[in-house]
XYZ file of C-alpha atoms in Angstrom:
401
model
C -14.364 26.987 0.749
C -13.940 24.607 -2.210
C -10.593 24.576 -3.951
C -10.410 26.137 -7.397
C -10.312 22.812 -9.232
C -13.352 21.653 -7.266
C -15.340 24.587 -8.644
C -14.628 23.884 -12.323
C -17.916 22.086 -13.035
C -19.858 24.962 -11.470
C -17.816 27.953 -12.591
C -16.376 27.292 -16.038
C -12.882 28.618 -16.597
C -12.459 31.347 -19.158
C -11.695 30.206 -22.682
C -8.092 30.139 -23.796
C -6.971 33.159 -25.829
C -5.797 30.975 -28.706
C -7.093 27.818 -30.361
C -5.370 24.623 -29.269
C -5.506 21.169 -30.851
C -3.805 18.038 -29.600
C -3.598 14.912 -31.772
C -2.838 11.479 -30.292
C -2.815 7.923 -31.559
C -5.999 6.118 -30.581
C -8.334 3.237 -31.348
C -12.104 3.266 -31.330
C -13.557 0.492 -29.173
C -17.255 -0.378 -29.263
C -18.816 -1.697 -26.055
C -22.401 -2.050 -24.786
C -22.227 1.335 -23.056
C -21.104 2.977 -26.291
C -17.848 4.004 -27.916
C -14.637 4.547 -26.016
C -11.319 5.749 -27.419
C -8.174 4.059 -26.146
C -5.214 6.411 -26.510
C -1.652 6.954 -25.376
C -0.739 10.382 -24.052
C 2.344 11.980 -22.617
C 1.818 12.652 -18.901
C 2.137 16.417 -19.463
C -0.715 16.378 -21.971
C -2.928 14.414 -19.576
C -2.344 17.060 -16.932
C -3.015 19.843 -19.430
C -6.458 18.651 -20.541
C -7.975 17.303 -17.290
C -9.715 18.610 -14.227
C -10.872 16.917 -11.031
C -14.595 17.106 -10.507
C -15.608 16.580 -6.881
C -19.074 15.153 -6.393
C -21.543 17.916 -5.635
C -25.247 17.655 -4.910
C -27.711 20.493 -5.555
C -31.356 20.422 -4.558
C -34.030 22.272 -6.494
C -37.504 23.120 -5.269
C -38.611 19.532 -5.900
C -35.756 18.208 -3.709
C -34.328 16.291 -6.667
C -30.607 15.584 -6.527
C -28.641 16.807 -9.525
C -25.252 15.166 -9.704
C -22.687 17.448 -11.228
C -19.659 15.226 -10.744
C -18.474 11.892 -9.445
C -14.749 12.124 -8.670
C -13.726 11.960 -5.011
C -11.583 14.688 -3.389
C -7.856 14.185 -3.640
C -6.308 12.161 -0.856
C -3.139 14.137 -0.192
C -1.434 11.172 1.476
C -2.066 9.025 -1.584
C -0.774 11.792 -3.870
C 2.423 12.063 -1.815
C 2.939 8.308 -2.043
C 2.545 8.413 -5.822
C 4.855 11.426 -6.117
C 7.558 9.266 -4.548
C 6.576 6.215 -6.599
C 6.871 7.899 -10.021
C 10.546 8.612 -9.284
C 11.354 4.910 -8.947
C 13.244 3.267 -11.784
C 10.462 0.719 -12.366
C 7.491 3.055 -11.944
C 4.510 2.089 -14.080
C 0.791 2.804 -14.409
C -0.269 -0.227 -16.457
C -3.998 0.467 -16.339
C -5.869 3.228 -18.097
C -6.886 6.564 -16.654
C -10.552 7.069 -17.496
C -11.670 10.438 -18.880
C -14.935 11.884 -20.145
C -15.529 14.682 -22.656
C -19.086 15.950 -22.415
C -19.386 17.552 -25.851
C -18.395 15.596 -28.961
C -17.868 18.863 -30.863
C -14.446 19.141 -29.222
C -13.330 15.776 -30.608
C -12.443 14.528 -34.073
C -11.385 11.009 -34.947
C -9.629 9.942 -38.142
C -10.392 6.255 -38.560
C -7.832 5.772 -41.341
C -4.991 7.338 -39.362
C -6.180 6.127 -35.949
C -5.772 9.684 -34.777
C -7.856 11.409 -32.127
C -7.772 15.221 -32.118
C -8.858 17.124 -29.011
C -9.527 20.860 -29.218
C -10.599 23.803 -27.092
C -12.910 24.978 -29.876
C -15.965 23.385 -31.407
C -15.868 22.105 -34.951
C -16.494 24.988 -37.359
C -15.377 27.670 -34.904
C -12.180 29.654 -35.313
C -11.954 30.899 -31.724
C -11.672 28.900 -28.475
C -14.912 28.056 -26.696
C -13.411 26.660 -23.472
C -10.121 26.367 -21.621
C -8.181 23.301 -22.750
C -7.742 22.478 -19.045
C -11.536 22.094 -18.762
C -11.827 19.616 -21.632
C -11.760 16.256 -19.815
C -13.369 15.233 -16.587
C -11.419 12.548 -14.677
C -13.647 9.581 -13.893
C -10.825 7.478 -12.463
C -7.134 8.236 -12.043
C -6.939 11.663 -10.432
C -4.330 10.533 -7.892
C -2.086 9.151 -10.645
C -2.350 12.393 -12.587
C -1.552 14.457 -9.507
C 1.338 12.171 -8.568
C 2.896 12.615 -12.007
C 3.550 16.263 -11.192
C 6.679 15.022 -9.414
C 7.985 12.964 -12.359
C 11.378 14.258 -13.533
C 12.238 11.813 -16.309
C 11.982 12.147 -20.065
C 9.112 9.794 -20.894
C 6.033 8.666 -19.027
C 3.282 7.763 -21.451
C -0.101 7.067 -19.938
C -2.884 4.920 -21.283
C -6.236 6.685 -21.281
C -9.768 5.598 -22.025
C -11.893 8.500 -23.229
C -15.682 8.457 -23.272
C -17.183 11.147 -25.480
C -20.662 12.604 -25.189
C -21.991 10.308 -22.456
C -24.209 11.863 -19.806
C -23.391 12.220 -16.120
C -25.422 9.159 -15.102
C -23.323 6.942 -17.378
C -20.141 8.533 -16.029
C -21.348 7.783 -12.501
C -22.021 4.179 -13.484
C -18.507 3.797 -14.889
C -17.032 5.307 -11.734
C -19.000 2.934 -9.517
C -18.026 -0.069 -11.616
C -14.315 0.772 -11.452
C -14.175 1.680 -7.782
C -16.786 -0.494 -6.112
C -16.827 -3.764 -8.012
C -13.122 -4.439 -8.460
C -11.472 -6.834 -6.001
C -8.463 -5.588 -4.086
C -5.411 -7.842 -4.213
C -4.659 -9.580 -0.937
C -1.493 -8.147 0.654
C -0.229 -11.594 1.581
C -0.419 -12.643 -2.068
C 1.511 -9.498 -3.037
C 4.286 -10.398 -0.592
C 4.324 -13.978 -1.858
C 4.916 -12.725 -5.391
C 8.232 -11.234 -4.246
C 9.476 -14.815 -4.361
C 9.631 -14.322 -8.139
C 11.667 -11.125 -7.909
C 15.275 -11.381 -9.075
C 16.432 -8.330 -7.130
C 16.766 -8.209 -3.354
C 14.478 -5.928 -1.378
C 13.187 -5.675 2.200
C 9.939 -7.241 0.997
C 11.702 -10.230 -0.558
C 13.800 -10.725 2.586
C 10.722 -10.738 4.818
C 9.007 -13.125 2.418
C 12.033 -15.443 2.591
C 11.897 -15.412 6.390
C 8.152 -16.104 6.364
C 8.542 -19.053 3.992
C 11.451 -20.513 5.965
C 9.722 -20.303 9.353
C 6.492 -21.670 7.903
C 8.213 -24.740 6.424
C 10.867 -25.666 9.018
C 9.488 -28.231 11.457
C 11.517 -26.849 14.343
C 10.008 -23.396 13.882
C 7.316 -22.113 16.260
C 5.531 -20.912 13.096
C 5.574 -24.294 11.342
C 2.516 -24.433 9.054
C 0.957 -21.476 10.862
C 1.372 -18.708 8.257
C -1.282 -18.124 5.603
C 1.057 -17.574 2.687
C -1.626 -16.192 0.367
C -3.704 -14.557 3.082
C -6.355 -17.270 3.055
C -6.494 -20.725 4.578
C -4.225 -23.328 2.998
C -5.688 -26.687 2.064
C -4.833 -29.516 4.500
C -3.932 -27.049 7.279
C -6.097 -26.360 10.292
C -3.995 -24.058 12.485
C -2.864 -21.068 10.460
C -3.006 -18.169 12.905
C -1.222 -15.395 10.988
C -1.349 -14.026 7.470
C 1.936 -13.484 5.671
C 1.096 -9.762 5.530
C 0.877 -9.597 9.325
C 4.077 -11.584 9.744
C 5.995 -9.391 7.283
C 4.763 -6.128 8.803
C 6.178 -7.167 12.174
C 9.695 -7.655 10.780
C 10.119 -5.104 8.017
C 10.196 -2.104 10.359
C 13.444 -3.487 11.819
C 14.992 -3.725 8.347
C 14.118 -0.477 6.617
C 12.606 2.915 7.215
C 11.671 3.125 3.530
C 11.356 -0.323 1.902
C 10.183 1.063 -1.442
C 13.202 3.335 -1.709
C 15.573 0.480 -0.812
C 14.011 -1.676 -3.498
C 14.378 1.107 -6.049
C 18.040 1.667 -5.152
C 18.754 -2.050 -5.507
C 16.991 -2.193 -8.871
C 19.264 0.635 -10.002
C 22.315 -1.260 -8.739
C 23.077 1.439 -6.195
C 25.225 0.789 -3.123
C 23.368 1.014 0.191
C 25.774 1.917 3.016
C 25.651 0.178 6.359
C 24.215 1.993 9.345
C 25.511 2.622 12.830
C 24.571 4.538 15.959
C 20.931 5.335 16.703
C 19.738 4.342 13.242
C 21.135 0.848 13.627
C 19.673 0.547 17.115
C 16.298 1.369 15.592
C 16.750 -0.830 12.488
C 18.453 -3.747 14.216
C 18.322 -6.007 11.127
C 19.477 -3.280 8.735
C 23.078 -4.349 8.258
C 22.142 -8.036 8.089
C 19.813 -7.161 5.224
C 22.474 -5.102 3.450
C 24.891 -8.018 3.814
C 22.302 -10.373 2.341
C 22.131 -12.418 5.536
C 18.417 -13.259 5.464
C 19.133 -16.574 7.150
C 20.403 -14.951 10.328
C 17.413 -12.618 10.460
C 15.189 -15.683 10.313
C 17.196 -17.504 12.980
C 16.893 -14.573 15.395
C 13.128 -14.328 14.883
C 12.834 -18.094 15.298
C 14.844 -17.966 18.524
C 12.764 -15.117 19.922
C 9.461 -16.890 19.369
C 10.875 -20.213 20.512
C 11.431 -18.476 23.853
C 7.844 -17.199 23.765
C 6.664 -20.749 23.157
C 8.770 -22.097 26.020
C 7.567 -19.402 28.425
C 3.869 -19.773 27.573
C 3.582 -23.190 25.854
C -0.162 -23.707 26.329
C -1.092 -20.239 25.155
C 1.189 -20.528 22.114
C -0.276 -23.857 21.019
C -3.874 -23.167 22.067
C -6.272 -23.773 19.199
C -9.507 -22.854 20.924
C -11.520 -19.701 20.534
C -10.756 -16.774 22.785
C -6.960 -17.120 22.921
C -4.752 -14.476 21.356
C -1.012 -14.958 21.996
C -0.468 -16.939 18.787
C -2.708 -14.709 16.712
C -2.447 -11.242 15.177
C -2.657 -9.114 18.333
C -0.270 -11.344 20.270
C 2.258 -11.414 17.436
C 2.132 -7.653 16.889
C 2.556 -6.907 20.577
C 5.527 -9.286 20.838
C 7.176 -7.762 17.766
C 6.627 -4.247 19.087
C 8.772 -5.053 22.159
C 11.304 -7.147 20.234
C 13.854 -4.374 19.782
C 13.974 -3.570 23.510
C 14.373 -7.211 24.470
C 16.947 -7.904 21.763
C 19.159 -4.891 22.457
C 19.305 -5.700 26.152
C 21.313 -8.832 25.405
C 22.910 -8.242 22.004
C 24.309 -5.759 19.556
C 22.401 -5.291 16.267
C 23.068 -8.269 14.022
C 24.160 -10.666 16.782
C 22.467 -14.026 17.205
C 20.640 -14.621 20.492
C 19.685 -18.128 21.590
C 16.221 -19.001 22.939
C 17.541 -19.529 26.472
C 18.742 -15.933 26.696
C 15.440 -14.567 25.442
C 13.593 -16.877 27.834
C 15.325 -15.394 30.864
C 13.885 -12.009 29.961
C 10.386 -13.393 29.381
C 10.501 -14.995 32.839
C 10.383 -11.492 34.311
C 6.702 -11.368 33.390
C 4.204 -13.008 35.724
C 1.652 -13.355 32.926
C 0.235 -16.883 32.843
C -0.909 -18.929 29.864
C -4.505 -18.377 30.887
C -4.056 -14.593 30.798
C -3.690 -14.494 27.023
C -7.390 -14.410 26.235
C -9.615 -11.970 24.411
C -11.371 -11.346 27.718
C -8.150 -9.865 29.131
C -6.735 -8.423 25.911
C -9.774 -7.611 23.837
C -9.822 -7.918 20.047
C -8.697 -4.845 18.128
C -5.993 -2.275 18.639
C -6.820 -1.656 22.285
C -6.068 -5.275 23.221
C -2.820 -5.202 21.270
C -1.841 -1.912 22.933
C -2.629 -3.213 26.415
C -0.511 -6.327 25.904
C 2.336 -4.301 24.461
C 2.373 -1.916 27.424
C 2.145 -4.813 29.892
C 5.111 -6.536 28.247
C 7.128 -3.330 28.165
C 6.658 -2.912 31.889
C 7.201 -6.568 32.799
C 10.255 -7.129 30.610
C 12.048 -3.894 31.433
C 15.619 -4.253 32.669
C 14.806 -1.691 35.387
C 13.207 -3.585 38.313
C 11.572 -0.378 39.569
C 9.694 0.006 36.302
C 8.436 -3.530 36.678
C 6.942 -2.624 40.060
C 5.017 0.393 38.742
């Protein structure tokens, strides 16, 4: 059964009992597709005048598709993420939400005052013709609008682009242009931009570690990390993206990196952890202390031991090998906490020799780390992780299972 908002295009809501007009500052912009009004609205007003139109297809006797909407169903996970995001001190939606008003009779624009007036009644009528909540169809931005329901501050103005009187085919074209032709930003580039941040955060710490281990000659990751997610000029052996490298470390620093960043931007004190939380987030207190260097040294030591235990596999450049690539790295980082806590307390430095003694428990050979044994994809990563967990366990009986 469709949700109520999904049915709005098919079953129009009853008109409001009273006439409503909302005036906002706006500019008329002329583009090849036609006119568009660029306006600034308070987030509450945006929520008041919009509805989410899920794409629906009806077939008549001629089997012709009639498109009555183009907005995708709400992704509840995405909405939840944005509900948390809008509470952050530096929350921003710097790009416009795109709306469409089908009938120009509900819109008046004063060119001299740069004022756009939106109404629930047609020009010349004294009584409402529609519900104000049915006025604007959302072409792009429904998740941002839904996420703003959780905003508790005083001001959150939203930029909106409003198309008036354009037909559904043009609305579909705009939707496709926005959602299909834009290029997503590479995650590795996003992490690299944290280098410019003035405030500490788990992301900036992981970026610092990635940069250090990529540039130090003694590091097992020397010149092996794709800082921007793509191959670096004059390098021929970059086996990991910065995004992959960061994702392997950040889970040992924070259970909620975005919240930590927000607290630090607000100048809030983050207390140190102990007990089970610290055993899970083994780098947590080092991060709180600002000791990024020691985090990097521990990671360097751990992978130096990997390199010493399986030197050929770690330095292998040929096709078909996987220890020094994404699946190998992820599997090794997934068992890191178990290995580390066997020989140290959270925050303690461990030298490569100590890590190496644990890796020697495994009878895996250099030639075992191939995509024939551990196939590409999550299944190969999972198989290597489970093999390492069994081999490296401190319990000799588990290693015999």
